[in-house]
XYZ file of C-alpha atoms in Angstrom:
700
model
C -44.235 35.092 126.911
C -43.221 32.343 124.461
C -40.299 32.898 122.161
C -41.194 34.434 118.828
C -43.728 36.908 120.210
C -43.248 40.391 118.893
C -42.273 43.174 121.208
C -45.615 44.805 120.476
C -47.727 41.830 121.607
C -45.536 41.312 124.677
C -46.099 44.929 125.692
C -49.820 44.608 124.998
C -50.060 41.532 127.225
C -48.193 43.355 129.976
C -50.607 46.296 129.808
C -53.822 44.296 129.499
C -53.129 41.460 131.933
C -53.989 43.339 135.181
C -57.202 44.744 133.706
C -58.424 41.370 132.449
C -57.491 39.508 135.628
C -59.279 42.116 137.743
C -62.539 41.388 135.897
C -62.172 37.594 135.671
C -63.994 35.499 138.282
C -64.102 31.923 139.556
C -67.456 30.140 139.262
C -68.279 27.506 141.870
C -71.065 26.171 144.063
C -73.019 28.730 146.140
C -72.354 28.972 149.859
C -74.292 26.332 151.805
C -74.223 28.089 155.169
C -71.598 25.805 156.675
C -68.326 25.985 154.800
C -66.225 29.034 154.050
C -67.644 30.732 150.924
C -65.610 30.129 147.783
C -63.502 27.231 149.080
C -65.199 24.425 147.141
C -64.234 22.962 143.766
C -63.939 25.234 140.764
C -66.584 24.755 138.082
C -64.960 27.184 135.670
C -64.262 30.842 134.975
C -66.290 33.899 133.964
C -65.842 37.648 133.688
C -67.745 40.842 134.407
C -69.038 42.504 131.242
C -71.154 45.165 132.995
C -71.830 46.184 136.594
C -73.557 43.210 138.213
C -73.368 40.901 135.153
C -71.009 37.926 134.665
C -70.595 36.081 131.364
C -69.509 32.441 131.353
C -70.239 29.198 129.490
C -73.467 27.291 129.977
C -71.541 24.041 130.444
C -69.683 25.621 133.382
C -73.051 26.069 135.093
C -74.431 22.694 133.959
C -71.439 20.541 134.796
C -71.575 21.839 138.347
C -74.750 19.749 138.676
C -76.517 18.686 135.516
C -79.654 17.465 137.273
C -80.965 20.979 137.963
C -82.263 23.685 135.659
C -79.711 26.115 134.335
C -81.763 29.341 134.179
C -82.571 30.528 137.680
C -79.862 28.466 139.311
C -77.748 30.130 142.010
C -73.963 29.928 141.786
C -71.028 31.294 143.715
C -68.822 34.015 142.216
C -65.376 34.758 143.663
C -64.090 38.068 142.318
C -61.333 40.640 142.775
C -62.520 43.534 144.923
C -62.132 46.949 143.291
C -61.918 50.028 145.478
C -59.515 51.552 147.929
C -55.773 50.755 147.950
C -56.397 48.726 151.108
C -58.501 46.336 149.019
C -55.714 45.696 146.490
C -55.408 41.975 145.880
C -58.450 41.172 148.005
C -61.151 38.791 146.829
C -64.774 38.438 147.755
C -67.496 35.875 147.161
C -71.052 36.724 146.184
C -74.094 34.766 145.063
C -75.254 34.981 141.460
C -78.352 33.769 139.640
C -78.302 32.477 136.080
C -80.501 34.877 134.125
C -80.311 33.204 130.722
C -78.508 30.432 128.834
C -77.831 30.130 125.113
C -79.076 28.286 123.230
C -82.299 28.215 125.227
C -83.007 24.629 124.171
C -80.166 23.482 126.443
C -82.750 23.115 129.203
C -84.455 20.330 127.235
C -81.513 18.934 125.266
C -78.649 18.370 127.667
C -75.558 16.837 126.040
C -74.200 13.515 127.225
C -71.437 13.549 129.882
C -68.131 14.841 128.482
C -69.842 15.729 125.190
C -69.439 19.135 123.581
C -72.302 21.497 124.451
C -74.161 23.157 121.598
C -73.009 26.592 120.494
C -73.072 29.320 121.571
C -72.862 27.653 125.030
C -73.235 30.925 126.993
C -74.700 31.819 130.371
C -75.378 35.289 131.741
C -75.261 35.491 135.540
C -76.836 38.309 137.553
C -74.991 39.163 140.767
C -77.331 39.238 143.764
C -75.711 42.065 145.736
C -74.124 45.434 144.929
C -70.351 44.952 144.874
C -67.357 46.953 143.676
C -65.672 45.223 140.744
C -63.981 45.807 137.390
C -65.413 45.086 133.911
C -63.734 44.092 130.647
C -63.969 46.061 127.408
C -65.979 44.117 124.805
C -65.315 44.453 121.094
C -67.916 46.156 118.931
C -66.761 44.234 115.863
C -69.186 41.518 114.712
C -66.283 39.224 113.800
C -62.718 38.702 115.122
C -59.505 39.699 113.386
C -57.073 36.769 113.158
C -54.172 38.039 115.190
C -52.303 37.539 118.458
C -54.565 36.903 121.436
C -54.518 35.896 125.094
C -56.956 33.830 127.118
C -57.484 33.958 130.871
C -59.063 31.748 133.508
C -58.676 29.887 136.781
C -55.721 27.509 137.025
C -54.140 25.504 139.817
C -50.527 25.282 138.681
C -48.191 24.085 141.422
C -51.177 23.684 143.720
C -51.975 27.420 143.751
C -55.465 28.490 142.680
C -55.188 31.717 140.701
C -56.268 33.527 137.557
C -53.622 33.392 134.846
C -53.295 34.362 131.202
C -51.626 32.660 128.267
C -50.948 33.811 124.733
C -51.859 32.221 121.432
C -52.675 33.092 117.846
C -56.141 32.895 116.360
C -56.306 30.250 113.608
C -59.720 30.937 112.081
C -63.436 30.702 112.730
C -66.000 27.908 112.684
C -69.790 27.430 112.794
C -70.406 30.472 110.571
C -68.310 32.700 112.805
C -69.895 31.645 116.116
C -66.678 29.907 117.222
C -63.030 31.011 117.100
C -60.187 28.514 116.695
C -57.247 28.967 119.069
C -53.703 27.888 118.326
C -51.840 25.228 120.310
C -49.210 27.620 121.698
C -50.143 26.638 125.250
C -52.476 24.264 127.051
C -56.036 25.234 127.964
C -56.830 23.814 131.396
C -60.380 22.765 132.375
C -60.850 25.574 134.911
C -60.264 28.167 132.191
C -63.597 27.403 130.493
C -65.730 30.536 130.517
C -62.749 32.893 130.722
C -62.173 35.862 128.375
C -60.289 35.768 125.078
C -58.543 39.094 124.378
C -57.364 40.579 121.095
C -53.896 41.888 122.007
C -53.657 44.203 119.007
C -56.837 46.121 119.855
C -57.189 45.564 123.593
C -60.719 44.140 123.577
C -62.417 40.922 124.625
C -63.541 39.030 121.521
C -64.547 35.642 122.886
C -65.218 33.211 125.726
C -63.010 30.142 126.153
C -65.177 27.061 125.527
C -63.078 23.903 125.143
C -59.719 22.461 124.246
C -59.374 20.190 121.273
C -58.451 16.624 122.178
C -56.613 16.073 118.901
C -54.343 18.576 117.236
C -54.012 20.896 120.244
C -55.437 24.329 120.695
C -59.022 25.039 121.553
C -62.315 26.738 120.753
C -63.760 30.035 121.979
C -67.223 31.515 121.434
C -67.454 34.924 119.749
C -68.886 37.613 122.027
C -71.058 38.672 119.081
C -73.205 35.649 120.000
C -74.489 37.713 122.919
C -76.747 39.386 120.380
C -78.825 36.201 120.336
C -80.020 36.861 123.889
C -83.833 37.134 124.190
C -84.991 40.493 122.885
C -87.980 40.833 125.242
C -91.615 41.496 124.519
C -92.757 44.307 122.243
C -92.000 47.666 123.828
C -89.443 46.245 126.260
C -85.675 46.677 126.235
C -84.017 43.320 125.625
C -81.422 41.817 127.933
C -78.557 42.351 125.491
C -79.303 46.064 125.094
C -79.665 46.461 128.844
C -76.324 44.792 129.589
C -74.429 46.600 126.838
C -75.769 49.941 128.019
C -74.368 49.165 131.477
C -71.042 48.138 129.894
C -70.602 51.380 127.944
C -71.702 53.651 130.791
C -69.289 51.885 133.165
C -66.294 52.568 130.922
C -67.482 56.110 130.178
C -67.768 56.871 133.883
C -64.329 55.375 134.538
C -62.859 57.525 131.773
C -64.301 60.878 132.893
C -63.822 60.328 136.642
C -60.867 61.920 138.404
C -61.554 60.130 141.704
C -59.203 57.240 140.943
C -55.663 57.033 139.592
C -55.860 53.387 138.530
C -55.430 52.629 134.828
C -58.626 52.225 132.874
C -59.173 50.304 129.646
C -59.235 53.622 127.817
C -55.855 54.561 129.288
C -54.361 51.259 128.174
C -55.863 51.563 124.691
C -53.918 54.807 124.383
C -50.671 52.950 125.160
C -51.126 49.871 122.973
C -48.786 49.574 119.984
C -50.647 50.704 116.860
C -50.540 49.376 113.320
C -50.322 52.975 112.118
C -47.344 53.960 114.242
C -44.446 55.120 112.134
C -41.867 53.853 114.634
C -41.503 51.079 117.142
C -42.608 52.402 120.492
C -46.343 52.657 120.160
C -48.691 55.580 119.936
C -46.305 58.100 121.434
C -45.503 59.159 117.848
C -48.552 58.264 115.733
C -48.653 59.306 112.129
C -50.698 62.312 111.118
C -52.866 59.984 109.014
C -53.851 57.819 112.003
C -54.810 60.892 114.035
C -57.110 62.064 111.246
C -58.684 58.752 110.267
C -59.423 57.170 113.640
C -61.024 58.353 116.849
C -58.725 58.349 119.842
C -59.481 55.796 122.585
C -60.887 58.575 124.770
C -63.135 59.798 121.956
C -64.366 56.288 121.255
C -65.180 55.631 124.927
C -66.988 58.964 125.184
C -68.972 58.290 122.024
C -70.072 54.864 123.289
C -71.122 56.431 126.595
C -73.122 59.195 124.932
C -74.846 56.676 122.657
C -75.676 54.533 125.699
C -77.457 57.486 127.317
C -79.969 57.527 124.457
C -82.981 55.193 124.264
C -82.146 51.973 122.394
C -82.904 51.815 118.677
C -86.323 50.667 117.642
C -84.995 47.951 115.343
C -81.853 46.375 113.959
C -82.709 47.722 110.541
C -82.684 51.287 111.850
C -79.083 50.785 113.033
C -78.019 49.114 109.815
C -79.534 51.883 107.681
C -77.676 54.623 109.563
C -74.433 52.624 109.402
C -74.840 52.179 105.662
C -75.448 55.913 105.183
C -72.350 56.767 107.224
C -70.100 54.086 105.702
C -71.050 54.721 102.083
C -71.722 51.079 101.269
C -73.977 48.299 102.521
C -72.487 46.403 105.494
C -72.047 42.647 105.276
C -75.541 41.237 105.781
C -74.118 37.900 106.929
C -72.864 39.418 110.172
C -74.875 39.277 113.415
C -77.630 41.879 113.438
C -76.718 45.136 115.213
C -79.094 45.676 118.151
C -77.602 48.748 119.823
C -76.222 52.087 118.655
C -72.812 50.747 119.713
C -73.161 47.773 117.350
C -73.546 50.274 114.534
C -70.050 51.576 115.274
C -68.750 48.032 114.778
C -69.969 48.160 111.175
C -67.886 51.262 110.446
C -64.365 49.897 110.822
C -62.202 50.062 107.700
C -64.711 51.918 105.513
C -64.050 52.445 101.798
C -62.883 55.723 100.312
C -61.237 58.620 102.093
C -61.903 59.937 105.545
C -61.556 56.670 107.423
C -63.313 55.485 110.574
C -63.375 58.860 112.308
C -65.411 60.495 109.549
C -67.784 57.520 109.267
C -68.376 57.348 113.022
C -68.986 61.086 113.293
C -71.485 60.941 110.427
C -73.203 58.033 112.161
C -73.303 59.844 115.521
C -74.753 62.934 113.823
C -77.556 60.867 112.330
C -78.275 59.162 115.664
C -78.531 62.563 117.388
C -81.447 63.558 115.132
C -83.117 60.132 114.918
C -86.644 59.424 116.143
C -86.219 57.284 119.239
C -88.642 54.668 120.503
C -89.176 56.835 123.570
C -88.164 60.397 124.445
C -84.455 60.626 125.349
C -83.364 62.082 128.665
C -83.488 65.884 128.492
C -80.480 67.178 126.581
C -79.000 63.743 125.753
C -79.300 64.100 121.973
C -78.021 67.697 122.080
C -75.046 66.555 124.173
C -74.176 63.954 121.545
C -74.275 66.552 118.763
C -72.191 69.009 120.805
C -69.561 66.288 121.228
C -69.567 65.510 117.485
C -69.085 69.176 116.645
C -66.249 69.566 119.167
C -64.502 66.383 117.999
C -64.759 67.347 114.346
C -62.900 70.569 115.124
C -59.576 68.692 114.890
C -60.445 67.167 111.499
C -60.806 68.547 107.992
C -62.815 71.692 107.446
C -64.917 70.134 104.647
C -65.977 67.339 107.052
C -66.991 69.868 109.712
C -69.138 71.663 107.161
C -70.640 68.376 105.956
C -71.574 67.341 109.497
C -73.225 70.689 110.184
C -75.326 70.437 107.033
C -76.148 66.805 107.840
C -77.369 67.821 111.299
C -79.541 70.630 109.941
C -81.141 68.296 107.372
C -81.745 65.692 110.047
C -83.443 68.175 112.360
C -85.694 69.410 109.555
C -86.624 65.863 108.537
C -87.338 64.855 112.133
C -89.590 67.876 112.599
C -91.419 67.050 109.372
C -92.037 63.475 110.524
C -93.290 64.655 113.900
C -95.711 67.124 112.333
C -96.959 64.411 110.006
C -97.605 62.076 112.919
C -99.082 64.699 115.264
C -101.772 63.229 117.443
C -100.400 59.697 117.086
C -98.592 57.772 119.791
C -95.040 57.924 118.392
C -92.960 57.180 121.461
C -93.854 53.583 122.137
C -96.479 51.910 124.277
C -98.454 53.738 126.905
C -96.968 53.628 130.391
C -99.473 53.503 133.221
C -98.959 56.101 135.899
C -97.380 54.914 139.109
C -99.031 55.518 142.481
C -99.147 58.707 144.469
C -98.741 59.050 148.247
C -101.908 58.035 150.092
C -103.917 61.156 151.014
C -104.794 59.829 154.459
C -102.704 59.612 157.641
C -98.981 58.899 157.596
C -96.490 57.585 160.137
C -94.165 60.231 161.557
C -90.752 59.322 162.976
C -88.892 62.177 164.647
C -85.325 61.933 165.960
C -83.094 64.643 167.355
C -79.633 64.655 168.892
C -78.829 65.759 172.424
C -76.308 68.573 172.274
C -72.724 67.542 173.190
C -73.684 63.860 173.433
C -73.907 61.045 170.894
C -77.392 60.008 172.013
C -80.793 60.673 170.501
C -84.391 61.180 171.552
C -87.166 59.903 169.306
C -90.918 59.923 168.845
C -93.313 57.951 166.621
C -96.710 59.486 165.824
C -99.561 59.219 163.369
C -99.885 62.437 161.349
C -103.532 63.003 160.451
C -102.918 64.566 157.048
C -104.637 67.326 155.048
C -108.038 66.702 156.626
C -106.717 67.704 160.055
C -103.573 69.742 159.407
C -100.877 69.550 162.076
C -102.714 67.007 164.223
C -100.637 64.071 165.417
C -101.490 61.075 167.602
C -98.550 59.804 169.676
C -97.595 56.145 169.423
C -94.417 55.938 171.518
C -91.286 57.902 172.379
C -87.882 57.370 173.950
C -84.822 59.241 175.128
C -81.039 58.913 175.139
C -80.695 56.106 172.597
C -77.477 55.538 170.675
C -77.587 55.697 166.910
C -76.789 51.993 166.661
C -79.687 51.106 168.975
C -82.226 53.412 167.320
C -83.521 50.921 164.680
C -84.378 48.346 167.340
C -85.895 50.963 169.670
C -88.391 52.178 167.059
C -89.184 48.793 165.467
C -92.321 47.998 167.501
C -93.678 51.598 167.551
C -93.292 51.833 163.770
C -95.073 48.509 163.308
C -97.944 49.823 165.419
C -98.044 53.072 163.465
C -98.207 51.151 160.183
C -101.029 48.985 161.488
C -102.971 52.151 162.235
C -102.396 53.816 158.891
C -102.179 51.065 156.262
C -105.245 50.335 154.157
C -106.172 47.444 151.891
C -105.257 49.576 148.876
C -101.918 51.077 149.907
C -99.150 51.110 152.497
C -98.919 54.341 154.454
C -96.231 56.920 153.878
C -93.383 57.064 156.433
C -92.180 60.625 157.060
C -88.818 60.902 158.839
C -88.244 64.268 160.512
C -84.578 64.878 161.321
C -82.126 67.739 161.026
C -80.281 67.922 157.707
C -77.078 66.470 159.159
C -79.037 63.256 159.917
C -80.335 62.837 156.366
C -77.842 59.985 156.016
C -79.828 57.916 158.523
C -80.600 54.645 156.648
C -84.224 54.410 157.763
C -85.273 52.870 154.442
C -82.980 49.883 155.170
C -84.388 49.191 158.638
C -86.643 46.164 158.997
C -89.929 46.371 160.879
C -91.723 43.177 159.897
C -91.197 40.272 157.552
C -87.456 40.834 157.185
C -88.008 43.154 154.205
C -86.581 46.699 154.454
C -89.222 49.289 155.259
C -88.233 51.342 152.189
C -89.161 48.391 149.961
C -92.535 47.942 151.653
C -93.702 51.576 151.562
C -92.775 55.123 150.470
C -90.242 56.779 152.803
C -89.435 60.508 152.704
C -87.287 62.911 154.729
C -88.450 66.188 156.238
C -86.368 68.810 158.010
C -87.902 70.291 161.177
C -89.269 73.770 160.554
C -92.168 76.143 160.911
C -94.854 77.315 158.541
C -93.781 77.219 154.860
C -93.357 80.566 153.134
C -95.616 81.656 150.233
C -92.656 81.088 147.905
C -92.379 77.493 149.172
C -96.067 76.855 148.508
C -95.719 78.218 144.973
C -92.660 76.087 144.269
C -94.429 73.042 145.674
C -97.441 73.520 143.413
C -95.208 74.046 140.365
C -93.029 71.000 140.974
C -96.073 68.786 141.565
C -97.420 69.758 138.149
C -94.083 69.215 136.391
C -92.219 68.763 134.184
C -89.298 68.083 136.509
C -85.823 69.474 135.989
C -83.020 67.918 138.068
C -79.983 70.117 138.779
C -76.734 69.085 140.453
C -76.390 71.234 143.532
C -73.175 70.094 145.225
C -70.904 68.640 142.537
C -69.694 69.207 139.012
C -68.651 66.012 137.191
C -67.685 64.373 140.478
C -65.927 67.363 142.044
C -67.249 69.177 145.103
C -69.005 72.387 144.171
C -70.740 75.114 146.150
C -73.061 77.288 144.049
C -72.853 81.050 144.539
C -75.389 82.778 146.794
C -78.761 83.196 145.164
C -78.180 80.400 142.645
C -80.949 78.197 144.028
C -83.449 81.028 144.351
C -82.909 81.973 140.701
C -83.733 78.521 139.299
C -87.080 77.816 137.662
C -89.850 76.652 139.979
C -89.971 73.063 138.694
C -86.312 72.386 139.579
C -85.390 69.449 141.852
C -81.970 69.975 143.520
C -79.858 66.797 143.428
C -77.080 66.306 145.996
C -74.688 63.363 145.770
C -72.328 63.957 148.689
C -72.633 62.853 152.307
C -75.611 64.769 153.806
C -73.716 65.792 156.937
C -70.745 67.360 155.153
C -70.125 70.595 153.302
C -71.051 71.636 150.712
C -74.026 69.263 150.867
C -75.156 70.216 154.366
C -74.996 73.907 153.468
C -76.901 73.260 150.261
C -79.645 71.398 152.144
C -80.051 74.422 154.398
C -80.035 76.735 151.379
C -82.632 74.621 149.582
C -84.956 74.766 152.564
C -84.478 78.517 152.937
C -85.132 79.026 149.205
C -88.468 77.244 149.491
C -87.607 73.929 147.815
C -90.036 71.325 149.096
C -88.618 68.516 146.936
C -84.949 67.567 146.719
C -82.918 64.386 146.356
C -79.818 63.369 148.312
C -78.037 60.113 149.034
C -75.885 58.410 151.610
C -72.190 58.015 150.691
C -71.524 54.809 148.696
C -69.501 51.936 150.137
C -66.587 52.802 147.820
C -65.820 56.517 148.377
C -63.971 56.675 145.043
C -66.898 55.345 143.038
C -68.123 57.705 140.344
C -71.338 59.600 141.086
C -72.262 59.697 137.389
C -74.538 56.584 137.486
C -76.492 58.233 140.321
C -76.963 61.504 138.420
C -77.744 59.720 135.170
C -80.271 57.427 136.798
C -81.979 60.320 138.554
C -82.084 62.394 135.393
C -83.927 59.601 133.630
C -86.155 58.909 136.623
C -87.191 62.545 136.988
C -87.856 62.892 133.283
C -89.899 59.699 133.242
C -91.876 60.696 136.364
C -92.876 64.024 134.850
C -94.295 65.401 138.111
C -93.156 65.249 141.710
C -96.327 63.734 143.154
C -95.270 60.249 141.990
C -91.659 60.391 143.218
C -92.171 58.704 146.638
C -93.738 55.661 144.976
C -91.154 55.578 142.185
C -88.300 55.651 144.675
C -89.957 52.802 146.569
C -90.027 50.843 143.305
C -86.316 51.520 142.773
C -85.519 50.281 146.281
C -87.505 47.148 145.546
C -85.559 46.544 142.350
C -82.225 46.984 144.126
C -83.389 44.701 146.939
C -84.381 42.168 144.284
C -80.794 42.257 142.946
C -81.473 44.255 139.781
C -78.026 45.599 138.726
C -79.663 48.444 136.812
C -81.074 49.806 140.100
C -77.927 49.591 142.242
C -77.221 53.259 141.539
C -80.286 54.100 143.670
C -78.982 52.450 146.865
C -78.976 55.108 149.594
C -81.099 57.591 147.643
C -83.407 59.706 149.818
C -86.251 62.031 148.890
C -86.703 65.312 150.760
C -90.454 65.935 150.863
C -91.786 69.063 152.589
C -95.500 68.868 151.780
C -97.216 72.128 152.840
C -100.545 70.276 153.004
C -99.105 67.993 155.684
C -97.709 70.448 158.265
C -95.778 69.053 161.193
C -97.079 69.259 164.775
C -96.429 72.595 166.419
C -94.956 71.038 169.561
C -91.622 70.234 167.943
C -89.000 68.467 170.056
C -86.402 70.640 171.742
C -83.047 70.524 169.954
C -81.229 69.262 173.032
C -80.515 71.023 176.294
C -79.382 74.639 176.121
C-alpha cells in the first residue's frame, strides 16, 4: 500500500483483495481447437456479478476484433475455480457469449482506432457452461461516495500474467454521474480495462475500469449504476438487469446461510471492515450503540436482499420509488438512475433524514414490499417469509418502531385485500401464460436396468410400453446382459433410437420411462445422446420409475390429487443444507398434493431411505437430483428453483414437459437454469402399469 494510506483502508484492502481477485477474470479470444485454451493475448479484464454472468467493457470485446459484431460474439473467459481445497489457486477457461452491449448503438457507430468508446461502454457476457466461481458484491447506491478505492485487473508485471489490485482515491464524477474519476496514485495498465473498482470503506464494487487519462494521470471508471440501462424486455417480461441482479442477490444470500463452506464470504468481510461509526480504532469489534440501532448488520442486509430477490420483480420503477419515498420520509433525488428492482429501492434509503436511520427506513420499506401487489403471484410463502424476517429483526430495535411496523403491515394487508376485491374477475397478475405440454397419451419407450448381485455389471432391456389403452403390455425392442455402467449408454443407444422411431409422432416426442431401483436414480440418462448429438433429456420428457407391483388405492388417490394440483413441494432429506431424516409417518401425514423434494445423492442415506418411504407411502410424483460437481455447493438454488417451478406448474401433469424445457435451457447455456442440472422426476403413473414379467434382481 502507498504511504499515507490510513490503517483502516489498508486493512480493508487486505480483507477485500482475495474476494475481488477470486471473481475477476481475464477476457481473451475463444479457443480455436488447436492451441491451449486461455494462452493467447489478453484483451482485458472482467468480473462475475452473478452466477454465469461476466461484466466487462464493450471496448474490451471490440478491440479483440473490431470487424465482427459485438452482441452474440463468443469470447474466452479464464477464471479462478471455486470449490474444494484441492482447487485452491486453480484456473479454468470457458467460452462466453456477449449478451448485450451498452450503448446499443455501438454496433453501428464504432469509434476510430484508439479513440474513447462512448459511455457507458459496457458488455454483459453469458458463460456457456455451468462452472463453480465467485461473484463480487455490487453496490446498491445509485452514485459513488468519494473515498478510498481499489481497482483490479490483469497485469503482466515482471513477465508474470496475474490479477492484481492497486489503490487510489476517487476524485469526482463526470458525464452526469455515469463516469467516476480515479486519482493518479498508481498506473492503470491496458489489461486492467473491464476490471472492478471497489469502495474500500463499504466493501462493494462501484464501477468498471474504463481507461487511463493520457494527460494528468489517473483514469476513468464506469458507474455500475449504468447497468440499469440494460434492455428492459418486452411488456410482461423480466428485463436482463432484473434477472442478473436477482441472481447476484440470491448467490450472496445462499453463501451467507450455507454452513457447507468455511471460506470467507463478502458478508463476513463486511462485518470486519472498519466502520465510520466505530468509537475506537479496531473496527466493528466495538461498534457504538447508535450504529447498532441505526444500521442493519451486514448479515441482515444480505438476508434482506435475498428475501427481496425471491419475490417477483416490481411492476415499474415508479412503484419502487413510491415505496422508498414512503419509507424514507422525503422524495429521493429524481436525477439518480431509476430503481428497477426491490434492491435498488434500498439504495435510495441510505442516510435518511430525521431519527431512526437506515435500519428503520429499510424495515419500513421491506414491510411495504411484503404487502405489495406483485406483477405475478410470488412463490408460496415468500411474502410471509419477508414479513417474518422484518418482525424478527425489529425485535432488537426500539419498541415504538416494532409497533409502527406491525400497524403498517396490518394496514397494508387490508389495503391489498381491498384492491383485490375491487379488481375481482380482472387479470391482475400479468399476461396470460399458455399451458405447457402434457405427456403424450400413447405409447412410451421403456428402459429397464438392474444390477447383478455382488458384481458391478448390469442387465438391461428396451421396450415399447403400450400405455393406458393396453395396460401393462410391452413390445420388446432389444436387451443385453452383463454390461458395465460406463458401457451402458453406448449399449442402449441404437435400441433407444429404434424405440423412439416407433413411438414418436409428428406432434410430440415420446416419453422415456427409466425403470431402475432407487439406488440407481443417479443414472444420468437425460444426458445420454441417442441421435443428433443433443442429450435425450433435451429432446423429450424423461422420467424415473422404481420397479414395483400394483399401486395401492392410497397411491391412486394421491396420484389423482397431485395431478389436479395445486402442488406443494416439501424438502424430504435436508433442512437448510443439512442432512435430515423425517420421523416415521411424516410422509404419510402430508397433504395429498405434496411433492417430496430430495437434494442429496439418490444412492445414499437419508435420500435412499426417503425414496423407499415415498414409494411405500403412495407418492407417485417426487423430485430428486444427482450430486452437483462441487459437493460443497449450496442446495438452496435447487430448492428455490423447484419451489417456483412447482408453483408455476400448478398441477403435476405438466411436470415432465416443464423439466424437459429446463434441461433445454441449461443445455442452451441459460445461467438461470443451471440449478436444474441433474434434476430427475419420479413418475409412477398408475394408468401406465409396468409389465408383469419384471427382471430378476440378480442371481439369488
